[in-house]
PDB file of C-alpha atoms and ligand atoms in Angstrom:
ATOM      1  CA  MET M   1       7.766 -11.720  39.012  1.00  0.00           C
ATOM      2  CA  LEU M   2       8.514 -14.270  41.058  1.00  0.00           C
ATOM      3  CA  ALA M   3       4.620 -16.512  41.061  1.00  0.00           C
ATOM      4  CA  ALA M   4       6.601 -16.238  37.041  1.00  0.00           C
ATOM      5  CA  LEU M   5       9.005 -18.011  37.863  1.00  0.00           C
ATOM      6  CA  ILE M   6       7.223 -20.706  39.615  1.00  0.00           C
ATOM      7  CA  LEU M   7       4.874 -21.453  36.469  1.00  0.00           C
ATOM      8  CA  LEU M   8       8.029 -20.922  34.816  1.00  0.00           C
ATOM      9  CA  GLY M   9       9.956 -23.343  36.845  1.00  0.00           C
ATOM     10  CA  TYR M  10       6.842 -25.772  36.626  1.00  0.00           C
ATOM     11  CA  LEU M  11       6.043 -25.402  32.770  1.00  0.00           C
ATOM     12  CA  ALA M  12      10.283 -26.577  32.587  1.00  0.00           C
ATOM     13  CA  GLY M  13      10.068 -29.299  35.498  1.00  0.00           C
ATOM     14  CA  SER M  14       7.427 -30.831  33.431  1.00  0.00           C
ATOM     15  CA  ILE M  15       9.290 -31.270  29.056  1.00  0.00           C
ATOM     16  CA  PRO M  16       9.258 -35.600  29.591  1.00  0.00           C
ATOM     17  CA  PHE M  17      11.960 -35.770  27.653  1.00  0.00           C
ATOM     18  CA  GLY M  18      12.000 -39.637  29.135  1.00  0.00           C
ATOM     19  CA  VAL M  19       9.050 -39.417  26.319  1.00  0.00           C
ATOM     20  CA  LEU M  20      10.224 -37.480  23.843  1.00  0.00           C
ATOM     21  CA  VAL M  21      13.989 -39.205  22.806  1.00  0.00           C
ATOM     22  CA  THR M  22      12.629 -42.664  23.360  1.00  0.00           C
ATOM     23  CA  ARG M  23      10.164 -42.393  21.270  1.00  0.00           C
ATOM     24  CA  TRP M  24      12.930 -39.866  18.867  1.00  0.00           C
ATOM     25  CA  ALA M  25      15.910 -43.069  19.335  1.00  0.00           C
ATOM     26  CA  ARG M  26      13.503 -45.575  19.667  1.00  0.00           C
ATOM     27  CA  GLY M  27      10.350 -45.430  17.902  1.00  0.00           C
ATOM     28  CA  VAL M  28       8.333 -46.998  21.123  1.00  0.00           C
ATOM     29  CA  ASP M  29       6.675 -44.948  24.572  1.00  0.00           C
ATOM     30  CA  VAL M  30       8.654 -45.512  27.183  1.00  0.00           C
ATOM     31  CA  ARG M  31       4.918 -45.401  29.493  1.00  0.00           C
ATOM     32  CA  ALA M  32       4.858 -49.158  28.054  1.00  0.00           C
ATOM     33  CA  GLU M  33       8.619 -51.205  28.436  1.00  0.00           C
ATOM     34  CA  GLY M  34      10.285 -52.149  31.442  1.00  0.00           C
ATOM     35  CA  SER M  35       9.394 -50.489  34.505  1.00  0.00           C
ATOM     36  CA  GLY M  36       7.142 -47.698  33.107  1.00  0.00           C
ATOM     37  CA  ASN M  37       9.173 -44.671  33.892  1.00  0.00           C
ATOM     38  CA  ILE M  38       9.727 -42.038  32.475  1.00  0.00           C
ATOM     39  CA  GLY M  39      13.380 -41.252  33.809  1.00  0.00           C
ATOM     40  CA  ALA M  40      16.848 -42.444  32.811  1.00  0.00           C
ATOM     41  CA  THR M  41      16.630 -45.273  34.452  1.00  0.00           C
ATOM     42  CA  ASN M  42      14.151 -46.739  31.919  1.00  0.00           C
ATOM     43  CA  VAL M  43      14.791 -45.530  29.735  1.00  0.00           C
ATOM     44  CA  ALA M  44      18.812 -46.579  29.412  1.00  0.00           C
ATOM     45  CA  ARG M  45      16.596 -50.246  30.133  1.00  0.00           C
ATOM     46  CA  VAL M  46      14.579 -49.002  26.732  1.00  0.00           C
ATOM     47  CA  ALA M  47      16.888 -46.905  24.405  1.00  0.00           C
ATOM     48  CA  GLY M  48      20.399 -47.278  25.638  1.00  0.00           C
ATOM     49  CA  LYS M  49      22.592 -45.601  28.034  1.00  0.00           C
ATOM     50  CA  LYS M  50      23.697 -42.965  25.661  1.00  0.00           C
ATOM     51  CA  ALA M  51      19.965 -42.240  25.378  1.00  0.00           C
ATOM     52  CA  GLY M  52      19.524 -42.672  29.432  1.00  0.00           C
ATOM     53  CA  ALA M  53      22.830 -39.962  29.792  1.00  0.00           C
ATOM     54  CA  LEU M  54      20.745 -37.573  27.738  1.00  0.00           C
ATOM     55  CA  VAL M  55      18.201 -37.608  29.030  1.00  0.00           C
ATOM     56  CA  LEU M  56      19.866 -37.639  32.341  1.00  0.00           C
ATOM     57  CA  GLY M  57      21.151 -34.274  31.279  1.00  0.00           C
ATOM     58  CA  LEU M  58      18.160 -32.732  30.263  1.00  0.00           C
ATOM     59  CA  ASP M  59      15.735 -33.698  33.944  1.00  0.00           C
ATOM     60  CA  ALA M  60      18.338 -32.397  35.261  1.00  0.00           C
ATOM     61  CA  LEU M  61      18.845 -29.148  33.247  1.00  0.00           C
ATOM     62  CA  LYS M  62      15.614 -28.566  32.905  1.00  0.00           C
ATOM     63  CA  GLY M  63      15.506 -28.242  37.405  1.00  0.00           C
ATOM     64  CA  ALA M  64      19.158 -25.984  36.489  1.00  0.00           C
ATOM     65  CA  LEU M  65      17.686 -23.476  34.124  1.00  0.00           C
ATOM     66  CA  PRO M  66      15.014 -22.109  36.394  1.00  0.00           C
ATOM     67  CA  VAL M  67      16.457 -21.995  39.769  1.00  0.00           C
ATOM     68  CA  LEU M  68      19.136 -20.383  38.068  1.00  0.00           C
ATOM     69  CA  LEU M  69      16.822 -18.091  36.885  1.00  0.00           C
ATOM     70  CA  THR M  70      15.985 -16.915  39.917  1.00  0.00           C
ATOM     71  CA  LEU M  71      18.757 -16.668  41.340  1.00  0.00           C
ATOM     72  CA  GLN M  72      19.491 -13.463  38.919  1.00  0.00           C
ATOM     73  CA  LEU M  73      16.071 -12.314  39.139  1.00  0.00           C
ATOM     74  CA  MET M  74      16.524 -12.604  43.049  1.00  0.00           C
ATOM     75  CA  PRO M  75      19.043 -12.754  44.968  1.00  0.00           C
ATOM     76  CA  GLY M  76      19.218 -13.232  47.887  1.00  0.00           C
ATOM     77  CA  GLU M  77      15.302 -14.915  48.548  1.00  0.00           C
ATOM     78  CA  PRO M  78      16.219 -18.072  48.974  1.00  0.00           C
ATOM     79  CA  ARG M  79      12.352 -18.716  48.914  1.00  0.00           C
ATOM     80  CA  ALA M  80      12.357 -17.627  46.217  1.00  0.00           C
ATOM     81  CA  HIS M  81      15.349 -20.220  45.037  1.00  0.00           C
ATOM     82  CA  VAL M  82      13.567 -23.164  47.181  1.00  0.00           C
ATOM     83  CA  SER M  83       9.667 -22.661  45.630  1.00  0.00           C
ATOM     84  CA  VAL M  84      10.891 -22.225  41.955  1.00  0.00           C
ATOM     85  CA  GLY M  85      13.018 -25.665  42.195  1.00  0.00           C
ATOM     86  CA  LEU M  86      10.228 -26.956  44.231  1.00  0.00           C
ATOM     87  CA  ALA M  87       8.281 -25.969  40.977  1.00  0.00           C
ATOM     88  CA  ALA M  88      10.543 -27.418  38.483  1.00  0.00           C
ATOM     89  CA  PHE M  89      10.638 -30.712  40.437  1.00  0.00           C
ATOM     90  CA  LEU M  90       6.694 -31.680  40.905  1.00  0.00           C
ATOM     91  CA  GLY M  91       6.666 -30.463  37.336  1.00  0.00           C
ATOM     92  CA  HIS M  92       8.728 -33.151  36.576  1.00  0.00           C
ATOM     93  CA  CYS M  93       6.907 -35.589  38.733  1.00  0.00           C
ATOM     94  CA  PHE M  94       3.251 -34.492  37.786  1.00  0.00           C
ATOM     95  CA  PRO M  95       3.592 -32.768  34.210  1.00  0.00           C
ATOM     96  CA  VAL M  96       0.685 -31.015  33.158  1.00  0.00           C
ATOM     97  CA  TRP M  97       1.266 -32.581  29.341  1.00  0.00           C
ATOM     98  CA  LEU M  98       1.468 -36.191  31.160  1.00  0.00           C
ATOM     99  CA  LYS M  99      -2.556 -36.165  32.227  1.00  0.00           C
ATOM    100  CA  LEU M 100      -0.123 -35.440  35.371  1.00  0.00           C
ATOM    101  CA  ARG M 101       1.687 -39.002  35.801  1.00  0.00           C
ATOM    102  CA  GLY M 102       5.224 -38.354  35.225  1.00  0.00           C
ATOM    103  CA  GLY M 103       7.971 -39.157  36.763  1.00  0.00           C
ATOM    104  CA  LYS M 104      10.494 -39.873  40.454  1.00  0.00           C
ATOM    105  CA  GLY M 105      11.782 -36.696  40.019  1.00  0.00           C
ATOM    106  CA  VAL M 106      15.617 -37.866  41.185  1.00  0.00           C
ATOM    107  CA  ALA M 107      17.364 -36.096  37.886  1.00  0.00           C
ATOM    108  CA  THR M 108      15.784 -33.086  38.300  1.00  0.00           C
ATOM    109  CA  ALA M 109      15.886 -32.484  42.070  1.00  0.00           C
ATOM    110  CA  LEU M 110      20.258 -33.442  41.463  1.00  0.00           C
ATOM    111  CA  GLY M 111      19.824 -30.376  39.101  1.00  0.00           C
ATOM    112  CA  VAL M 112      17.694 -28.121  41.504  1.00  0.00           C
ATOM    113  CA  LEU M 113      20.499 -29.218  44.483  1.00  0.00           C
ATOM    114  CA  LEU M 114      23.252 -29.156  42.181  1.00  0.00           C
ATOM    115  CA  VAL M 115      22.719 -25.683  41.698  1.00  0.00           C
ATOM    116  CA  LEU M 116      21.409 -24.627  45.578  1.00  0.00           C
ATOM    117  CA  VAL M 117      23.669 -26.856  47.425  1.00  0.00           C
ATOM    118  CA  PRO M 118      26.418 -28.293  44.811  1.00  0.00           C
ATOM    119  CA  TRP M 119      28.250 -30.188  48.297  1.00  0.00           C
ATOM    120  CA  ALA M 120      24.355 -32.186  48.156  1.00  0.00           C
ATOM    121  CA  ALA M 121      23.920 -33.117  44.718  1.00  0.00           C
ATOM    122  CA  LEU M 122      27.508 -33.769  44.185  1.00  0.00           C
ATOM    123  CA  ALA M 123      27.711 -36.317  47.665  1.00  0.00           C
ATOM    124  CA  GLY M 124      24.055 -38.038  45.931  1.00  0.00           C
ATOM    125  CA  ALA M 125      25.607 -38.541  42.964  1.00  0.00           C
ATOM    126  CA  ALA M 126      28.890 -40.061  44.398  1.00  0.00           C
ATOM    127  CA  VAL M 127      26.490 -41.996  46.918  1.00  0.00           C
ATOM    128  CA  TYR M 128      24.301 -43.333  43.768  1.00  0.00           C
ATOM    129  CA  GLY M 129      27.322 -44.295  41.733  1.00  0.00           C
ATOM    130  CA  VAL M 130      28.777 -46.262  44.834  1.00  0.00           C
ATOM    131  CA  VAL M 131      25.253 -48.119  45.422  1.00  0.00           C
ATOM    132  CA  VAL M 132      24.211 -49.000  41.796  1.00  0.00           C
ATOM    133  CA  LYS M 133      27.692 -50.883  41.056  1.00  0.00           C
ATOM    134  CA  VAL M 134      27.766 -52.675  44.108  1.00  0.00           C
ATOM    135  CA  ALA M 135      23.941 -53.797  44.168  1.00  0.00           C
ATOM    136  CA  ARG M 136      22.897 -52.928  40.597  1.00  0.00           C
ATOM    137  CA  MET M 137      19.897 -51.393  41.865  1.00  0.00           C
ATOM    138  CA  SER M 138      18.780 -47.898  40.569  1.00  0.00           C
ATOM    139  CA  SER M 139      16.007 -47.037  42.934  1.00  0.00           C
ATOM    140  CA  LEU M 140      18.079 -48.105  45.765  1.00  0.00           C
ATOM    141  CA  GLY M 141      20.816 -45.378  44.679  1.00  0.00           C
ATOM    142  CA  SER M 142      18.400 -42.964  43.794  1.00  0.00           C
ATOM    143  CA  LEU M 143      16.747 -42.951  48.271  1.00  0.00           C
ATOM    144  CA  SER M 144      21.295 -44.433  49.292  1.00  0.00           C
ATOM    145  CA  ALA M 145      21.305 -40.551  47.603  1.00  0.00           C
ATOM    146  CA  GLY M 146      18.645 -38.816  49.302  1.00  0.00           C
ATOM    147  CA  VAL M 147      19.827 -39.571  52.300  1.00  0.00           C
ATOM    148  CA  ALA M 148      23.196 -38.893  51.452  1.00  0.00           C
ATOM    149  CA  ALA M 149      22.439 -35.483  50.133  1.00  0.00           C
ATOM    150  CA  VAL M 150      19.896 -34.187  53.011  1.00  0.00           C
ATOM    151  CA  VAL M 151      23.161 -34.884  55.525  1.00  0.00           C
ATOM    152  CA  THR M 152      25.066 -33.199  53.100  1.00  0.00           C
ATOM    153  CA  ALA M 153      22.971 -30.502  52.365  1.00  0.00           C
ATOM    154  CA  ALA M 154      22.030 -30.322  56.246  1.00  0.00           C
ATOM    155  CA  PHE M 155      26.125 -29.287  57.011  1.00  0.00           C
ATOM    156  CA  THR M 156      27.422 -26.991  53.803  1.00  0.00           C
ATOM    157  CA  ALA M 157      23.941 -24.938  53.015  1.00  0.00           C
ATOM    158  CA  ALA M 158      24.519 -22.076  52.216  1.00  0.00           C
ATOM    159  CA  ALA M 159      20.498 -20.910  53.957  1.00  0.00           C
ATOM    160  CA  PRO M 160      18.799 -23.430  56.297  1.00  0.00           C
ATOM    161  CA  GLU M 161      15.712 -23.004  53.399  1.00  0.00           C
ATOM    162  CA  TYR M 162      18.357 -25.173  50.808  1.00  0.00           C
ATOM    163  CA  ALA M 163      18.493 -27.863  53.612  1.00  0.00           C
ATOM    164  CA  PHE M 164      15.021 -27.835  54.428  1.00  0.00           C
ATOM    165  CA  LEU M 165      14.791 -28.241  50.034  1.00  0.00           C
ATOM    166  CA  SER M 166      16.570 -30.896  49.873  1.00  0.00           C
ATOM    167  CA  GLY M 167      14.781 -32.488  53.001  1.00  0.00           C
ATOM    168  CA  LEU M 168      11.316 -32.003  51.281  1.00  0.00           C
ATOM    169  CA  LEU M 169      12.564 -33.391  47.963  1.00  0.00           C
ATOM    170  CA  PHE M 170      14.029 -36.675  49.494  1.00  0.00           C
ATOM    171  CA  ALA M 171      10.607 -36.762  51.140  1.00  0.00           C
ATOM    172  CA  PHE M 172       8.269 -36.622  47.495  1.00  0.00           C
ATOM    173  CA  MET M 173      10.896 -39.542  46.532  1.00  0.00           C
ATOM    174  CA  LEU M 174       9.708 -41.297  49.258  1.00  0.00           C
ATOM    175  CA  TRP M 175       5.760 -41.131  47.873  1.00  0.00           C
ATOM    176  CA  THR M 176       7.255 -41.383  44.481  1.00  0.00           C
ATOM    177  CA  HIS M 177       9.493 -44.353  44.572  1.00  0.00           C
ATOM    178  CA  ARG M 178       7.095 -46.294  47.505  1.00  0.00           C
ATOM    179  CA  GLU M 179       6.555 -48.771  44.711  1.00  0.00           C
ATOM    180  CA  ASN M 180       9.638 -49.819  44.528  1.00  0.00           C
ATOM    181  CA  ILE M 181      10.734 -49.484  47.523  1.00  0.00           C
ATOM    182  CA  GLY M 182       7.574 -52.589  48.103  1.00  0.00           C
ATOM    183  CA  ARG M 183       9.928 -54.682  45.971  1.00  0.00           C
ATOM    184  CA  LEU M 184      13.076 -54.041  47.136  1.00  0.00           C
ATOM    185  CA  LEU M 185      11.579 -55.088  51.111  1.00  0.00           C
ATOM    186  CA  ARG M 186       9.901 -57.890  48.892  1.00  0.00           C
ATOM    187  CA  ARG M 187      13.867 -58.609  46.839  1.00  0.00           C
ATOM    188  CA  THR M 188      11.746 -58.853  43.517  1.00  0.00           C
ATOM    189  CA  GLU M 189      12.787 -55.128  41.654  1.00  0.00           C
ATOM    190  CA  ARG M 190      14.276 -54.601  39.454  1.00  0.00           C
ATOM    191  CA  ARG M 191      18.176 -54.632  38.006  1.00  0.00           C
ATOM    192  CA  PHE M 192      19.370 -51.693  36.671  1.00  0.00           C
TER     193      PHE M 192
HETATM  194  O1  LIG C   1      14.924 -42.474  39.224  1.00  0.00           O
HETATM  195  C1  LIG C   1      14.638 -43.635  38.753  1.00  0.00           C
HETATM  196  C2  LIG C   1      14.439 -44.848  39.874  1.00  0.00           C
HETATM  197  O2  LIG C   1      15.845 -44.520  40.840  1.00  0.00           O
HETATM  198  C3  LIG C   1      14.287 -46.487  39.819  1.00  0.00           C
HETATM  199  O3  LIG C   1      13.297 -46.371  38.863  1.00  0.00           O
HETATM  200  O4  LIG C   1      12.749 -47.403  36.332  1.00  0.00           O
HETATM  201  O5  LIG C   1      13.938 -48.445  38.304  1.00  0.00           O
HETATM  202  O6  LIG C   1      11.316 -47.609  38.556  1.00  0.00           O
HETATM  203  P1  LIG C   1      12.703 -47.748  37.821  1.00  0.00           P
END
């Protein structure tokens, strides 16, 4: 059962909503525009705020739904919940449909954490909003949100496994944002 749920989580996570929505809304490949990322930020740059918001919601849902299903089918098994959430996140970052070249995982992590550690997800979303409003840089917002989520999860997680997952997702986000981090350090990061 768990193996099937992990596979389902990965396959759900690997649905490239950013590519699909941008192609549908603007008829272009989001991977060839802006930052080249398939996430909601770049979709908003390329196809407008409504398309970006749609991708944010869909990318979060594809993380949240497999975890919700696992909670229903395997209650009281936090390692199963964490495994499926991680699979969805990795599906987004390494999608089989895009030759394993996917996105940075922020919205999908948000969806997973909303289900497992809601206060951490909400803290991250709030910090993202403030940082983007002030600095106008989505990557800085995402990384700051990750720190806020990890700290909040350490204090509020219902199971230690959920706090561990928050840290693991943040570690992966440091990797997926490695080029953004380089640009932030060189002060050449693109604005939202
Ligand atoms: O969620 C991705 C965001 O943190 C950075 O996106 O397109 O500015 O590299 P981008």
